[in-house]
Amino acid sequence: TTQFRVLSADQIEEIFLAALEIAENTGTRIHEEEARSLLARAGARVNGDRAHIPAALVKEMLASVPPRIALGNRDGKRTMILESHRIYYGTGSDCPFIYDSRTGKRRQFTKKDAEDTARVVDACPNMDFLMSLGLVSDVPTYSYDRHQAAAMLRNTVKPLCFTAMSRDGLSDILEMYYLLRGGREEFEINPGFIIYLEPTTPLVHSKAAVEKLIFSAERRIPAIYTPCPMLGATAPVTLAGALALSTAEFLIGMVIAQLKRRGAPMIMGGVISPMDMKTMVLTYGSPELHLLSAAITDIAHWLHIPVFSTAGCSDSKCFDQQAAVEASLSIMAAGLSGANLIHDVGFLESALIASHEMVVLSDEVAGMVKRFLSGVRVDDNTLALDVIKEVGPGGNFLAHDHTAVNLRKEFWFHTLMDRTRFEPWVADGSRTMGDRIRERVADI
């Protein structure tokens, strides 16, 4: 596939060594007793809630992280293999608001919206997995995560990525999935969902996050452990410093998970982006976010760990030209980087507003990007020397069998883009891309 890299091997090693220094010398705060006990027994220096983790322990635990995670869909079929440069696109989670495609207004996200999101993703051929997109507001607060999970489970067959309020919430969601897939043994052999977890930057690991991390390791739930540093606020303003801090935070979580159960499946992540110094907002459309996402992907590839990235999102407050520009750039950059799980498709207003229109647009763009990444196939058939000779000077290839046999292998076929001439476009109502996307969302 067509690919690019941001960091050289030497730069990656410098960042990794800096991360080891942070974990060992600066240390971290861990607000969970079992994790502190695991670290102390393994040789870390633990004093109260502060832990200093030796570089040797980090390297030892890295050796047990699986380089490959296979995910099944609701029917048990393996549809995603997280390894190397295999890319998969999906939505994000937990926006408090939604941009309603019917009214064009922002409102609170509901359980019905979570159900509709699942149906939209299920119908989008280039969306490979589902996160909830929004945070359901019309159910009891103490159990919203269960309602959110149920809405997703009932309305798509695609692999899922959940969030959970607590260890108990995650346990309930897992039991729900067991009902669909035949129990614990079946799930551990062929897991159908991932859990999304975050430390608190800088260098704090909350009780809730670590409890879920330990439970995930015990039950072999693939776990994303992704820091979300804001450059200039919760992380250094320099890109390299933010990468070192983010890598250290992931490595600390990785050590805890592997100490609980060797071979626990982990996914490295990092939504690393600047705080806009004019507005004090975390940016979701900045070039630095996509540059840093590609850089953390380089580091994860170097470590041979599956990686979580970001694309299909925008700082725009509505579904407009800015949203389309920022989504398209990010989807291309993430694909070129070779990230495995590329999430946050459908986000507006820096991850505060969900948009089904943004998901449908991004699905079209992701199809284009996947075709771009597939590159140029060169063999006897595609060189077509015999065909060129047969058609000869002045001939045409339109009616030749070679064209009919190969065109669907070579060409990307659009569903939303307009390639008609002007007069037919006017006769069809002069519909814009936005019009066509709204119609597609309504149809789904």
Short mmCIF file of C-alpha atoms in Angstrom, two decimals:
data_model
loop_
_atom_site.label_atom_id
_atom_site.label_comp_id
_atom_site.label_asym_id
_atom_site.label_seq_id
_atom_site.Cartn_x
_atom_site.Cartn_y
_atom_site.Cartn_z
CA THR A 1 0.00 0.00 0.00
CA THR A 2 0.93 3.65 -0.37
CA GLN A 3 2.27 4.88 2.99
CA PHE A 4 4.20 7.66 4.67
CA ARG A 5 6.16 8.11 7.91
CA VAL A 6 6.62 11.10 10.16
CA LEU A 7 9.42 9.84 12.43
CA SER A 8 12.70 8.12 11.61
CA ALA A 9 13.77 5.06 13.59
CA ASP A 10 16.29 7.20 15.47
CA GLN A 11 13.63 9.74 16.44
CA ILE A 12 11.30 6.97 17.62
CA GLU A 13 14.05 5.52 19.79
CA GLU A 14 14.77 8.97 21.31
CA ILE A 15 11.09 9.41 22.18
CA PHE A 16 10.86 5.89 23.60
CA LEU A 17 13.94 6.42 25.78
CA ALA A 18 12.48 9.72 26.99
CA ALA A 19 9.24 7.92 27.88
CA LEU A 20 11.20 5.35 29.90
CA GLU A 21 12.92 8.20 31.74
CA ILE A 22 9.57 9.80 32.56
CA ALA A 23 8.14 6.52 33.91
CA GLU A 24 11.22 5.78 35.99
CA ASN A 25 12.41 9.20 37.16
CA THR A 26 9.38 11.51 37.18
CA GLY A 27 7.03 8.67 38.04
CA THR A 28 3.27 8.57 37.99
CA ARG A 29 0.28 8.81 40.31
CA ILE A 30 -1.91 5.68 40.49
CA HIS A 31 -5.17 5.87 42.43
CA GLU A 32 -5.88 2.13 42.51
CA GLU A 33 -4.59 -0.23 45.19
CA GLU A 34 -4.31 -3.48 43.23
CA ALA A 35 -2.26 -1.78 40.52
CA ARG A 36 0.13 -0.35 43.08
CA SER A 37 0.52 -3.80 44.66
CA LEU A 38 1.22 -5.42 41.28
CA LEU A 39 3.88 -2.81 40.54
CA ALA A 40 5.52 -3.07 43.96
CA ARG A 41 5.78 -6.87 43.73
CA ALA A 42 7.34 -6.52 40.28
CA GLY A 43 10.09 -4.20 41.52
CA ALA A 44 8.70 -0.69 41.00
CA ARG A 45 9.28 1.93 43.71
CA VAL A 46 5.87 2.72 45.19
CA ASN A 47 5.36 5.38 47.86
CA GLY A 48 1.74 6.15 48.63
CA ASP A 49 0.00 6.75 45.30
CA ARG A 50 3.28 7.58 43.53
CA ALA A 51 5.04 4.90 41.50
CA HIS A 52 8.38 4.90 39.68
CA ILE A 53 8.59 2.11 37.10
CA PRO A 54 12.02 0.78 36.08
CA ALA A 55 12.86 0.76 32.39
CA ALA A 56 13.76 -2.93 32.60
CA LEU A 57 10.24 -3.76 33.82
CA VAL A 58 8.67 -1.78 30.97
CA LYS A 59 10.79 -3.63 28.40
CA GLU A 60 10.02 -7.00 29.98
CA MET A 61 6.25 -6.37 29.88
CA LEU A 62 6.40 -5.07 26.30
CA ALA A 63 7.58 -8.49 25.19
CA SER A 64 4.25 -10.04 26.23
CA VAL A 65 1.90 -7.60 24.43
CA PRO A 66 0.28 -9.34 21.44
CA PRO A 67 1.26 -7.71 18.13
CA ARG A 68 -2.04 -8.80 16.59
CA ILE A 69 -5.69 -8.62 17.68
CA ALA A 70 -8.47 -10.33 15.71
CA LEU A 71 -12.00 -9.00 16.17
CA GLY A 72 -15.23 -10.74 15.27
CA ASN A 73 -18.56 -9.19 14.40
CA ARG A 74 -21.85 -9.95 16.17
CA ASP A 75 -22.24 -13.10 14.06
CA GLY A 76 -18.82 -14.39 15.08
CA LYS A 77 -17.13 -13.76 11.74
CA ARG A 78 -13.62 -12.26 12.02
CA THR A 79 -13.79 -9.02 10.07
CA MET A 80 -10.92 -6.96 11.54
CA ILE A 81 -7.30 -8.00 12.10
CA LEU A 82 -5.41 -5.28 13.95
CA GLU A 83 -1.79 -5.67 12.92
CA SER A 84 0.91 -3.97 10.86
CA HIS A 85 -0.62 -1.38 8.47
CA ARG A 86 -4.17 -2.76 8.17
CA ILE A 87 -6.52 0.23 8.44
CA TYR A 88 -10.12 0.38 9.69
CA TYR A 89 -12.38 3.43 10.09
CA GLY A 90 -15.10 4.00 12.66
CA THR A 91 -16.99 6.59 14.67
CA GLY A 92 -16.04 8.23 17.96
CA SER A 93 -17.98 8.23 21.21
CA ASP A 94 -19.68 10.30 23.87
CA CYS A 95 -20.47 13.69 22.27
CA PRO A 96 -23.08 15.38 24.51
CA PHE A 97 -24.84 16.95 21.50
CA ILE A 98 -25.93 15.98 17.98
CA TYR A 99 -26.34 18.08 14.85
CA ASP A 100 -29.83 16.94 13.85
CA SER A 101 -29.84 16.30 10.08
CA ARG A 102 -33.62 16.79 9.93
CA THR A 103 -33.74 20.21 11.60
CA GLY A 104 -30.19 21.49 11.15
CA LYS A 105 -30.10 22.33 14.88
CA ARG A 106 -27.88 21.23 17.75
CA ARG A 107 -29.60 19.33 20.56
CA GLN A 108 -28.81 16.74 23.25
CA PHE A 109 -27.93 13.21 22.11
CA THR A 110 -30.53 10.55 22.96
CA LYS A 111 -30.74 6.76 23.00
CA LYS A 112 -32.68 6.89 19.71
CA ASP A 113 -29.71 8.77 18.23
CA ALA A 114 -27.39 5.98 19.38
CA GLU A 115 -29.65 3.44 17.66
CA ASP A 116 -29.72 5.54 14.48
CA THR A 117 -25.93 5.92 14.58
CA ALA A 118 -25.53 2.15 14.69
CA ARG A 119 -27.82 1.79 11.67
CA VAL A 120 -25.94 4.50 9.76
CA VAL A 121 -22.58 2.82 10.42
CA ASP A 122 -24.02 -0.59 9.56
CA ALA A 123 -25.09 0.79 6.17
CA CYS A 124 -21.78 2.52 5.40
CA PRO A 125 -19.46 0.06 3.61
CA ASN A 126 -16.23 1.86 4.56
CA MET A 127 -17.09 2.23 8.25
CA ASP A 128 -15.57 -0.89 9.77
CA PHE A 129 -16.46 -0.54 13.47
CA LEU A 130 -18.84 1.41 15.68
CA MET A 131 -18.43 3.66 18.68
CA SER A 132 -21.57 5.29 20.09
CA LEU A 133 -20.85 8.75 18.59
CA GLY A 134 -22.83 10.42 21.39
CA LEU A 135 -23.60 10.30 25.09
CA VAL A 136 -27.21 9.26 25.71
CA SER A 137 -28.99 11.82 27.89
CA ASP A 138 -32.54 10.44 28.25
CA VAL A 139 -31.80 7.41 30.47
CA PRO A 140 -30.76 7.12 34.14
CA THR A 141 -27.27 8.58 34.59
CA TYR A 142 -26.00 5.66 36.68
CA SER A 143 -26.73 3.17 33.87
CA TYR A 144 -26.35 5.23 30.68
CA ASP A 145 -23.40 3.11 29.53
CA ARG A 146 -25.54 -0.07 29.54
CA HIS A 147 -28.29 1.65 27.53
CA GLN A 148 -25.71 3.00 25.09
CA ALA A 149 -24.19 -0.46 24.63
CA ALA A 150 -27.62 -2.08 24.12
CA ALA A 151 -28.50 0.45 21.42
CA MET A 152 -25.29 -0.42 19.59
CA LEU A 153 -25.61 -4.19 19.99
CA ARG A 154 -29.16 -4.26 18.64
CA ASN A 155 -28.57 -2.19 15.50
CA THR A 156 -25.32 -3.31 13.86
CA VAL A 157 -23.42 -6.52 13.24
CA LYS A 158 -20.07 -4.70 13.00
CA PRO A 159 -17.34 -4.90 15.70
CA LEU A 160 -17.83 -2.43 18.52
CA CYS A 161 -15.82 -0.15 20.76
CA PHE A 162 -17.50 0.71 24.07
CA THR A 163 -16.98 3.18 26.86
CA ALA A 164 -18.08 2.34 30.41
CA MET A 165 -18.58 4.39 33.56
CA SER A 166 -16.93 1.87 35.85
CA ARG A 167 -15.72 -1.68 36.27
CA ASP A 168 -19.30 -2.74 37.07
CA GLY A 169 -20.57 -1.07 33.92
CA LEU A 170 -17.97 -2.86 31.83
CA SER A 171 -18.84 -6.16 33.52
CA ASP A 172 -22.53 -5.72 32.66
CA ILE A 173 -21.74 -4.87 29.03
CA LEU A 174 -19.53 -7.96 28.80
CA GLU A 175 -22.35 -10.14 30.16
CA MET A 176 -24.67 -8.67 27.53
CA TYR A 177 -22.20 -9.63 24.84
CA TYR A 178 -21.81 -13.13 26.28
CA LEU A 179 -25.57 -13.60 25.74
CA LEU A 180 -25.07 -12.88 22.04
CA ARG A 181 -21.89 -14.84 21.51
CA GLY A 182 -22.03 -17.94 23.71
CA GLY A 183 -20.11 -17.06 26.84
CA ARG A 184 -16.65 -16.21 28.11
CA GLU A 185 -14.63 -18.86 26.29
CA GLU A 186 -16.07 -17.92 22.92
CA PHE A 187 -15.40 -14.23 23.57
CA GLU A 188 -11.77 -14.76 24.63
CA ILE A 189 -11.07 -16.76 21.48
CA ASN A 190 -12.82 -14.29 19.18
CA PRO A 191 -13.58 -10.98 20.95
CA GLY A 192 -16.26 -8.79 19.40
CA PHE A 193 -15.60 -5.49 21.12
CA ILE A 194 -12.89 -3.23 22.48
CA ILE A 195 -13.01 -1.06 25.58
CA TYR A 196 -11.84 2.55 25.40
CA LEU A 197 -9.87 3.76 28.45
CA GLU A 198 -8.00 6.97 29.27
CA PRO A 199 -5.39 7.99 31.83
CA THR A 200 -5.55 11.59 33.05
CA THR A 201 -2.77 13.63 31.51
CA PRO A 202 -0.26 14.43 32.87
CA LEU A 203 0.73 11.13 34.50
CA VAL A 204 -2.34 10.36 36.61
CA HIS A 205 -4.16 7.02 36.42
CA SER A 206 -7.60 7.25 38.02
CA LYS A 207 -9.20 4.54 40.13
CA ALA A 208 -12.01 4.01 37.59
CA ALA A 209 -9.69 3.81 34.57
CA VAL A 210 -7.29 1.37 36.22
CA GLU A 211 -10.06 -0.83 37.61
CA LYS A 212 -11.44 -1.18 34.08
CA LEU A 213 -7.93 -1.80 32.74
CA ILE A 214 -7.30 -4.62 35.23
CA PHE A 215 -10.73 -6.17 34.59
CA SER A 216 -10.09 -6.02 30.84
CA ALA A 217 -6.75 -7.80 31.24
CA GLU A 218 -8.34 -10.49 33.40
CA ARG A 219 -11.15 -11.13 30.89
CA ARG A 220 -8.98 -10.63 27.76
CA ILE A 221 -11.02 -7.67 26.54
CA PRO A 222 -8.86 -5.74 24.03
CA ALA A 223 -8.21 -2.39 25.69
CA ILE A 224 -7.31 0.94 24.14
CA TYR A 225 -5.35 2.97 26.67
CA THR A 226 -5.13 6.38 25.10
CA PRO A 227 -3.84 9.58 26.67
CA CYS A 228 -5.41 12.84 25.48
CA PRO A 229 -2.78 15.53 26.13
CA MET A 230 -3.37 19.15 25.16
CA LEU A 231 -0.16 20.76 23.93
CA GLY A 232 0.55 23.90 25.93
CA ALA A 233 -1.95 22.97 28.67
CA THR A 234 -1.67 19.41 30.02
CA ALA A 235 1.43 18.55 27.95
CA PRO A 236 4.52 20.38 26.71
CA VAL A 237 3.87 22.74 23.82
CA THR A 238 6.52 20.94 21.80
CA LEU A 239 5.42 18.02 19.65
CA ALA A 240 8.29 15.74 20.73
CA GLY A 241 7.64 16.43 24.42
CA ALA A 242 3.94 15.64 24.04
CA LEU A 243 4.79 12.39 22.23
CA ALA A 244 7.21 11.35 24.99
CA LEU A 245 4.62 12.09 27.71
CA SER A 246 1.84 10.27 25.84
CA THR A 247 4.05 7.24 25.20
CA ALA A 248 5.02 7.10 28.87
CA GLU A 249 1.37 7.17 29.98
CA PHE A 250 0.48 4.31 27.65
CA LEU A 251 3.50 2.26 28.75
CA ILE A 252 2.54 2.63 32.41
CA GLY A 253 -0.96 1.29 31.68
CA MET A 254 0.52 -1.47 29.56
CA VAL A 255 2.76 -2.61 32.45
CA ILE A 256 -0.21 -2.78 34.85
CA ALA A 257 -2.29 -4.82 32.39
CA GLN A 258 0.53 -7.28 31.65
CA LEU A 259 1.30 -7.74 35.35
CA LYS A 260 -2.34 -8.69 35.87
CA ARG A 261 -2.35 -11.14 32.95
CA ARG A 262 0.51 -11.72 30.53
CA GLY A 263 -0.60 -11.44 26.95
CA ALA A 264 -3.47 -9.07 27.71
CA PRO A 265 -4.43 -7.48 24.35
CA MET A 266 -3.59 -3.76 24.32
CA ILE A 267 -3.99 -1.03 21.73
CA MET A 268 -1.77 2.03 21.87
CA GLY A 269 -3.38 5.41 21.31
CA GLY A 270 -3.09 9.10 21.84
CA VAL A 271 -5.41 11.92 20.83
CA ILE A 272 -2.60 14.47 21.00
CA SER A 273 -3.53 17.98 19.88
CA PRO A 274 -2.79 21.62 20.66
CA MET A 275 -4.94 23.88 22.78
CA ASP A 276 -5.81 26.81 20.55
CA MET A 277 -4.19 29.74 22.35
CA LYS A 278 -6.82 32.18 21.02
CA THR A 279 -9.90 30.22 22.12
CA MET A 280 -8.54 27.77 24.78
CA VAL A 281 -10.23 24.91 22.87
CA LEU A 282 -8.71 21.49 22.09
CA THR A 283 -8.38 21.45 18.32
CA TYR A 284 -9.80 18.57 16.27
CA GLY A 285 -9.04 19.96 12.84
CA SER A 286 -5.47 21.18 13.25
CA PRO A 287 -2.63 19.78 11.14
CA GLU A 288 -0.71 19.10 14.37
CA LEU A 289 -3.35 16.60 15.53
CA HIS A 290 -2.97 14.56 12.36
CA LEU A 291 0.82 14.90 12.34
CA LEU A 292 0.98 13.67 15.94
CA SER A 293 -1.50 10.86 15.26
CA ALA A 294 0.76 9.67 12.46
CA ALA A 295 3.79 9.99 14.73
CA ILE A 296 2.22 7.89 17.51
CA THR A 297 1.35 5.36 14.81
CA ASP A 298 5.04 5.23 13.83
CA ILE A 299 5.96 4.57 17.47
CA ALA A 300 3.34 1.82 17.83
CA HIS A 301 4.54 0.14 14.64
CA TRP A 302 8.10 0.27 16.00
CA LEU A 303 6.87 -1.37 19.22
CA HIS A 304 4.76 -3.93 17.26
CA ILE A 305 1.56 -2.94 19.06
CA PRO A 306 -1.82 -2.23 17.36
CA VAL A 307 -2.64 1.48 17.31
CA PHE A 308 -5.67 3.77 17.70
CA SER A 309 -5.79 6.99 15.66
CA THR A 310 -8.11 9.89 14.80
CA ALA A 311 -9.85 11.11 11.62
CA GLY A 312 -13.13 12.27 10.13
CA CYS A 313 -13.56 15.04 12.69
CA SER A 314 -13.69 18.85 12.68
CA ASP A 315 -13.76 21.99 14.80
CA SER A 316 -16.70 23.31 12.75
CA LYS A 317 -20.00 23.83 14.62
CA CYS A 318 -22.11 22.45 11.77
CA PHE A 319 -21.84 20.22 8.74
CA ASP A 320 -20.27 22.65 6.28
CA GLN A 321 -17.28 23.19 3.97
CA GLN A 322 -14.85 23.45 6.91
CA ALA A 323 -16.07 20.11 8.23
CA ALA A 324 -15.57 18.49 4.82
CA VAL A 325 -12.05 19.91 4.41
CA GLU A 326 -10.87 18.86 7.88
CA ALA A 327 -12.49 15.42 7.67
CA SER A 328 -10.97 14.67 4.27
CA LEU A 329 -7.45 15.73 5.22
CA SER A 330 -7.53 13.69 8.42
CA ILE A 331 -8.93 10.55 6.76
CA MET A 332 -6.18 10.64 4.15
CA ALA A 333 -3.43 11.32 6.71
CA ALA A 334 -4.56 8.52 9.03
CA GLY A 335 -4.84 6.06 6.17
CA LEU A 336 -1.39 6.92 4.86
CA SER A 337 0.07 6.47 8.35
CA GLY A 338 -1.18 2.87 8.49
CA ALA A 339 -3.04 3.26 11.79
CA ASN A 340 -5.24 0.29 12.68
CA LEU A 341 -8.32 1.68 14.46
CA ILE A 342 -9.11 5.13 13.07
CA HIS A 343 -11.88 6.65 15.17
CA ASP A 344 -13.81 9.89 15.80
CA VAL A 345 -15.45 9.89 12.39
CA GLY A 346 -18.53 12.08 12.76
CA PHE A 347 -17.26 14.61 15.34
CA LEU A 348 -17.93 18.35 15.12
CA GLU A 349 -17.06 21.20 17.53
CA SER A 350 -13.95 19.51 18.91
CA ALA A 351 -15.77 16.30 19.93
CA LEU A 352 -18.86 17.99 21.42
CA ILE A 353 -21.31 17.52 18.52
CA ALA A 354 -22.12 14.25 16.75
CA SER A 355 -23.16 14.31 13.09
CA HIS A 356 -24.65 11.49 11.02
CA GLU A 357 -24.02 13.59 7.90
CA MET A 358 -20.34 13.75 8.80
CA VAL A 359 -20.28 9.94 9.11
CA VAL A 360 -21.84 9.48 5.67
CA LEU A 361 -19.50 12.02 4.05
CA SER A 362 -16.49 10.40 5.72
CA ASP A 363 -17.60 6.98 4.48
CA GLU A 364 -17.38 8.27 0.90
CA VAL A 365 -13.98 9.85 1.55
CA ALA A 366 -12.71 6.68 3.26
CA GLY A 367 -13.67 4.71 0.15
CA MET A 368 -11.59 7.08 -1.97
CA VAL A 369 -8.67 6.85 0.44
CA LYS A 370 -8.78 3.05 0.54
CA ARG A 371 -8.59 3.03 -3.25
CA PHE A 372 -5.66 5.48 -3.15
CA LEU A 373 -3.84 3.32 -0.60
CA SER A 374 -4.26 0.18 -2.68
CA GLY A 375 -1.73 1.63 -5.10
CA VAL A 376 -1.00 0.44 -8.64
CA ARG A 377 -1.04 -3.29 -9.41
CA VAL A 378 1.60 -4.23 -12.00
CA ASP A 379 1.43 -7.66 -13.66
CA ASP A 380 0.86 -9.16 -17.12
CA ASN A 381 -2.88 -8.56 -16.94
CA THR A 382 -2.67 -4.91 -15.87
CA LEU A 383 0.15 -4.02 -18.26
CA ALA A 384 -2.22 -5.25 -20.99
CA LEU A 385 0.38 -5.47 -23.74
CA ASP A 386 -1.64 -8.01 -25.76
CA VAL A 387 -4.74 -5.85 -25.47
CA ILE A 388 -2.90 -2.71 -26.57
CA LYS A 389 -1.51 -4.61 -29.58
CA GLU A 390 -4.93 -6.02 -30.45
CA VAL A 391 -6.68 -2.63 -30.31
CA GLY A 392 -3.81 -0.95 -32.15
CA PRO A 393 -3.28 2.68 -33.19
CA GLY A 394 -6.49 4.69 -33.46
CA GLY A 395 -8.65 2.00 -31.81
CA ASN A 396 -10.61 2.17 -28.56
CA PHE A 397 -10.82 -0.01 -25.47
CA LEU A 398 -14.45 0.64 -24.53
CA ALA A 399 -15.87 -2.52 -26.09
CA HIS A 400 -12.94 -4.81 -25.32
CA ASP A 401 -13.49 -7.71 -22.88
CA HIS A 402 -10.41 -6.64 -20.91
CA THR A 403 -12.23 -3.42 -19.92
CA ALA A 404 -15.36 -5.23 -18.76
CA VAL A 405 -13.35 -7.80 -16.79
CA ASN A 406 -11.07 -5.31 -15.02
CA LEU A 407 -12.90 -2.04 -14.56
CA ARG A 408 -14.42 -2.94 -11.16
CA LYS A 409 -11.03 -4.07 -9.90
CA GLU A 410 -9.28 -0.89 -11.02
CA PHE A 411 -11.84 1.90 -10.50
CA TRP A 412 -13.41 3.31 -7.35
CA PHE A 413 -17.16 3.77 -7.78
CA HIS A 414 -18.72 6.76 -6.03
CA THR A 415 -22.11 6.85 -4.34
CA LEU A 416 -22.37 10.54 -3.36
CA MET A 417 -19.98 12.43 -5.62
CA ASP A 418 -21.53 14.08 -8.70
CA ARG A 419 -19.89 13.49 -12.08
CA THR A 420 -22.77 14.43 -14.37
CA ARG A 421 -22.76 17.29 -16.86
CA PHE A 422 -24.27 20.64 -15.94
CA GLU A 423 -27.63 20.30 -17.71
CA PRO A 424 -28.55 16.89 -16.20
CA TRP A 425 -27.45 18.20 -12.78
CA VAL A 426 -29.82 21.17 -13.10
CA ALA A 427 -32.62 18.93 -14.35
CA ASP A 428 -32.15 16.76 -11.24
CA GLY A 429 -32.72 19.73 -8.96
CA SER A 430 -29.18 21.20 -8.73
CA ARG A 431 -28.63 19.19 -5.56
CA THR A 432 -25.46 19.92 -3.62
CA MET A 433 -23.29 17.36 -1.85
CA GLY A 434 -24.99 18.37 1.39
CA ASP A 435 -28.41 17.69 -0.12
CA ARG A 436 -27.36 14.24 -1.30
CA ILE A 437 -25.85 13.37 2.09
CA ARG A 438 -28.98 14.44 3.98
CA GLU A 439 -31.08 12.28 1.65
CA ARG A 440 -28.74 9.32 2.25
CA VAL A 441 -28.97 9.72 6.04
CA ALA A 442 -32.76 9.90 5.86
CA ASP A 443 -32.87 6.84 3.60
CA ILE A 444 -30.78 4.81 6.06
#
